[in-house]
Short mmCIF file of C-alpha atoms and ligand atoms in Angstrom, two decimals:
data_model
loop_
_atom_site.label_atom_id
_atom_site.label_comp_id
_atom_site.label_asym_id
_atom_site.label_seq_id
_atom_site.Cartn_x
_atom_site.Cartn_y
_atom_site.Cartn_z
CA MET A 23 90.71 94.15 102.27
CA GLN A 24 87.35 93.81 104.02
CA MET A 25 85.68 96.86 105.56
CA SER A 26 85.73 95.30 109.03
CA ALA A 27 89.48 94.61 108.82
CA LEU A 28 90.11 98.14 107.55
CA VAL A 29 88.12 99.65 110.43
CA GLN A 30 89.95 97.54 113.02
CA ASP A 31 93.33 98.50 111.62
CA LEU A 32 92.52 102.20 111.26
CA LYS A 33 91.33 102.23 114.87
CA ARG A 34 94.90 101.31 115.76
CA CYS A 35 96.86 103.26 113.13
CA LYS A 36 94.80 106.50 113.22
CA LEU A 37 96.59 108.34 110.39
CA VAL A 38 95.94 108.41 106.65
CA ALA A 39 98.28 110.44 104.45
CA VAL A 40 96.24 112.09 101.67
CA VAL A 41 98.63 112.63 98.80
CA GLU A 42 98.87 113.96 95.29
CA ILE A 43 101.55 112.17 93.32
CA GLY A 44 102.56 113.62 89.96
CA ASP A 45 105.27 111.10 89.20
CA ALA A 46 104.45 107.48 90.02
CA ALA A 47 108.18 106.84 90.57
CA SER A 48 107.83 108.74 93.86
CA ALA A 49 105.30 106.25 95.23
CA VAL A 50 107.70 103.65 96.65
CA PRO A 51 110.19 106.05 98.28
CA LEU A 52 107.20 107.94 99.65
CA ALA A 53 105.80 104.71 101.09
CA HIS A 54 109.07 104.03 102.89
CA SER A 55 109.18 107.56 104.29
CA LEU A 56 105.63 107.26 105.64
CA LEU A 57 106.30 103.87 107.23
CA GLU A 58 109.48 105.16 108.81
CA GLY A 59 107.42 107.94 110.37
CA GLY A 60 104.84 105.47 111.69
CA VAL A 61 102.12 106.13 109.10
CA HIS A 62 100.66 102.95 107.61
CA TYR A 63 97.92 104.27 105.32
CA ILE A 64 98.02 106.32 102.14
CA GLU A 65 95.15 107.71 100.08
CA ILE A 66 96.41 108.50 96.60
CA THR A 67 94.11 111.12 95.15
CA PHE A 68 92.90 110.60 91.60
CA ARG A 69 93.71 114.18 90.67
CA THR A 70 96.83 113.38 88.70
CA GLU A 71 97.51 111.22 85.67
CA GLY A 72 100.02 109.19 87.67
CA ALA A 73 97.61 108.12 90.45
CA GLY A 74 96.80 104.69 88.98
CA ASP A 75 100.45 103.96 88.22
CA ALA A 76 101.39 105.02 91.75
CA LEU A 77 98.94 102.43 93.13
CA LEU A 78 100.36 99.77 90.80
CA ALA A 79 103.88 100.63 91.94
CA LEU A 80 102.88 100.19 95.59
CA LYS A 81 101.18 96.90 94.82
CA GLY A 82 104.30 95.65 93.02
CA ALA A 83 106.69 96.77 95.73
CA GLY A 84 104.78 95.28 98.67
CA THR A 85 106.16 97.78 101.15
CA GLY A 86 103.61 96.95 103.83
CA LEU A 87 101.92 100.33 103.45
CA HIS A 88 98.15 100.12 102.93
CA TYR A 89 97.08 102.03 99.85
CA GLY A 90 93.73 103.36 98.72
CA ALA A 91 92.45 105.68 96.01
CA GLY A 92 91.09 109.10 96.90
CA THR A 93 89.02 111.75 95.10
CA VAL A 94 87.15 108.92 93.38
CA ARG A 95 84.31 110.93 91.87
CA THR A 96 83.21 108.83 88.90
CA LYS A 97 82.41 105.19 88.18
CA GLU A 98 85.23 105.18 85.65
CA GLN A 99 87.74 106.35 88.27
CA ALA A 100 86.42 103.74 90.71
CA SER A 101 86.93 100.97 88.14
CA ARG A 102 90.41 102.28 87.30
CA ALA A 103 91.37 102.41 90.99
CA ILE A 104 90.11 98.86 91.54
CA ARG A 105 92.07 97.62 88.51
CA ALA A 106 95.19 99.34 89.88
CA GLY A 107 94.84 97.35 93.10
CA ALA A 108 93.47 99.96 95.50
CA GLU A 109 92.65 98.33 98.84
CA PHE A 110 89.95 100.89 99.58
CA LEU A 111 88.32 103.87 97.88
CA VAL A 112 87.56 107.33 99.24
CA SER A 113 85.54 110.19 97.77
CA PRO A 114 85.05 113.82 98.79
CA GLY A 115 81.25 113.57 98.55
CA PHE A 116 78.54 110.93 98.43
CA ASN A 117 77.64 109.49 95.02
CA GLU A 118 75.51 106.35 95.12
CA GLY A 119 76.57 105.05 91.70
CA VAL A 120 80.26 105.36 92.52
CA VAL A 121 79.83 103.70 95.92
CA ALA A 122 77.96 100.83 94.23
CA VAL A 123 80.96 100.06 91.97
CA ALA A 124 83.16 99.47 95.02
CA ILE A 125 80.50 97.49 96.89
CA ASP A 126 80.02 95.25 93.82
CA ALA A 127 83.77 94.67 93.73
CA GLY A 128 83.79 93.82 97.45
CA LEU A 129 86.02 96.76 98.32
CA PRO A 130 85.59 99.21 101.19
CA PHE A 131 84.39 102.65 100.14
CA ILE A 132 84.55 105.66 102.45
CA PRO A 133 82.49 108.50 101.02
CA GLY A 134 82.73 112.08 102.22
CA VAL A 135 79.85 113.80 103.98
CA ASP A 136 79.44 117.18 105.61
CA SER A 137 75.71 117.12 106.44
CA THR A 138 72.91 114.92 107.75
CA LEU A 139 71.68 114.69 104.15
CA GLY A 140 74.89 112.94 103.12
CA ILE A 141 74.88 110.83 106.28
CA GLU A 142 71.34 109.60 105.59
CA ALA A 143 72.22 108.69 101.99
CA ALA A 144 75.32 106.78 103.09
CA VAL A 145 73.54 105.01 105.94
CA GLY A 146 70.83 104.05 103.44
CA MET A 147 73.49 102.09 101.53
CA GLY A 148 74.60 100.29 104.66
CA LEU A 149 77.72 102.38 105.32
CA ASP A 150 78.82 103.32 108.81
CA THR A 151 82.35 104.61 108.22
CA LEU A 152 82.45 107.99 106.55
CA LYS A 153 84.93 110.68 105.68
CA PHE A 154 84.00 114.05 107.20
CA PHE A 155 85.06 116.51 104.51
CA PRO A 156 85.99 119.33 104.48
CA ALA A 157 86.26 118.98 108.25
CA GLU A 158 87.54 122.32 109.44
CA GLU A 159 85.42 124.34 107.03
CA SER A 160 82.26 122.37 107.89
CA GLY A 161 82.29 122.80 111.66
CA GLY A 162 85.17 120.60 112.81
CA ILE A 163 84.94 119.09 116.29
CA LYS A 164 81.60 120.82 116.97
CA TRP A 165 80.05 119.07 113.95
CA LEU A 166 81.38 115.70 115.11
CA LYS A 167 79.92 116.22 118.58
CA ALA A 168 76.58 117.33 117.14
CA VAL A 169 76.11 114.26 114.94
CA GLN A 170 77.16 111.83 117.66
CA GLY A 171 73.77 112.12 119.39
CA PRO A 172 71.53 111.11 116.49
CA TYR A 173 74.10 108.84 114.79
CA PRO A 174 75.98 107.09 117.62
CA GLU A 175 76.86 104.07 115.44
CA LEU A 176 78.84 106.08 112.89
CA ARG A 177 82.62 106.50 112.71
CA PHE A 178 84.28 109.38 110.88
CA ILE A 179 87.60 110.11 109.28
CA PRO A 180 87.85 113.90 109.36
CA THR A 181 89.89 115.30 106.48
CA GLY A 182 90.43 118.84 105.26
CA GLY A 183 92.29 121.35 107.41
CA ILE A 184 93.79 118.80 109.82
CA SER A 185 97.27 119.73 111.00
CA LEU A 186 99.61 118.99 113.86
CA ALA A 187 97.94 121.85 115.73
CA ASN A 188 94.44 120.32 115.84
CA LEU A 189 95.28 116.61 115.39
CA LYS A 190 95.03 115.78 119.11
CA ASP A 191 91.56 117.34 119.44
CA TYR A 192 90.23 115.42 116.43
CA LEU A 193 91.71 112.11 117.57
CA ALA A 194 90.18 112.58 121.01
CA ALA A 195 86.64 112.88 119.61
CA PRO A 196 84.84 109.58 120.39
CA ASN A 197 83.33 109.15 116.93
CA VAL A 198 86.64 109.68 115.12
CA LEU A 199 88.11 106.47 113.76
CA ALA A 200 91.20 108.06 112.18
CA VAL A 201 92.16 111.34 110.55
CA GLY A 202 93.32 112.09 107.04
CA GLY A 203 95.40 114.91 105.69
CA SER A 204 98.01 116.17 103.33
CA PHE A 205 99.96 117.58 106.29
CA LEU A 206 101.59 114.15 106.63
CA ALA A 207 103.06 114.33 103.12
CA PRO A 208 102.59 117.78 101.58
CA LYS A 209 102.51 117.97 97.78
CA GLN A 210 105.54 120.23 97.60
CA LEU A 211 107.68 117.90 99.70
CA ILE A 212 106.74 114.96 97.46
CA LYS A 213 107.52 117.00 94.36
CA GLU A 214 110.91 118.01 95.74
CA GLN A 215 111.53 114.42 96.92
CA ARG A 216 112.18 115.61 100.47
CA PHE A 217 111.34 112.22 101.94
CA GLY A 218 113.28 112.84 105.16
CA ASP A 219 111.08 115.86 105.86
CA ILE A 220 107.99 113.71 105.21
CA THR A 221 109.22 111.14 107.72
CA ALA A 222 109.76 113.95 110.22
CA ALA A 223 106.21 115.27 109.72
CA CYS A 224 104.77 111.76 110.11
CA SER A 225 106.86 111.05 113.21
CA LYS A 226 105.46 114.15 114.90
CA ALA A 227 101.90 113.04 114.14
CA SER A 228 102.64 109.47 115.27
CA GLY A 229 103.95 110.94 118.49
CA VAL A 230 100.54 112.56 119.09
CA VAL A 231 98.82 109.22 118.45
CA LYS A 232 101.12 107.47 120.93
CA GLU A 233 100.57 110.19 123.53
CA LEU A 234 96.81 109.70 123.33
CA LYS A 235 97.11 105.95 123.70
CA GLN A 236 98.96 106.27 127.01
C1 LIG B 306 91.42 115.72 100.62
O1 LIG B 306 91.70 115.50 99.48
O2 LIG B 306 90.83 114.89 101.31
C2 LIG B 306 91.81 117.01 101.17
O3 LIG B 306 92.09 117.92 100.17
C3 LIG B 306 92.94 116.97 102.10
O4 LIG B 306 92.82 118.12 102.80
P1 LIG B 306 94.08 118.84 103.46
O5 LIG B 306 95.00 119.18 102.33
O6 LIG B 306 93.51 120.07 104.14
O7 LIG B 306 94.69 117.88 104.42
#
């Protein structure tokens, strides 16, 4: 997937489920539950042993869900995620060497920033789509408004502390491309295989997206 295609699609879809999957066997039923709730993007965090296998399972199943790797903090993890078929990579912070692995492989990389220091480093590598992490803890909507003036060309995916309660405010910010969060598929619900509850959570969030589009 090219960065430009990813940006265009995220502009429409708006929601990225950030998930931690312990058992890769959950990946496909989880994908179906997200899609049923109107969520078309998943970021599988590389915090569990099963993350790579979960990506491979999604690739094999071809559910229609777009899948990326999250918490990609090292070059080794980036290479592993690329081998497992990740369509895009996401990291919590900015690490030039890790970003370079994805760029070399021709894959979109969305690094996390929470300051102008990180923004400058990312912009220096030609990036204009960034994760704002941890969003709520770092200033939330106020931070997004503040950076819009000096960096009008940038688009952000706020993640960290997003919930149904503040989703509408984040989505309404002009420099927000999409939002990410575990609230769409909480770890405990995945662990307990409560896929119906995940669909319900996603449907509520999709409802907010639809409301804003009207
Ligand atoms: C992440 O990995 O990007 C965040 O931990 C997700 O944050 P949340 O659990 O507050 O949504």
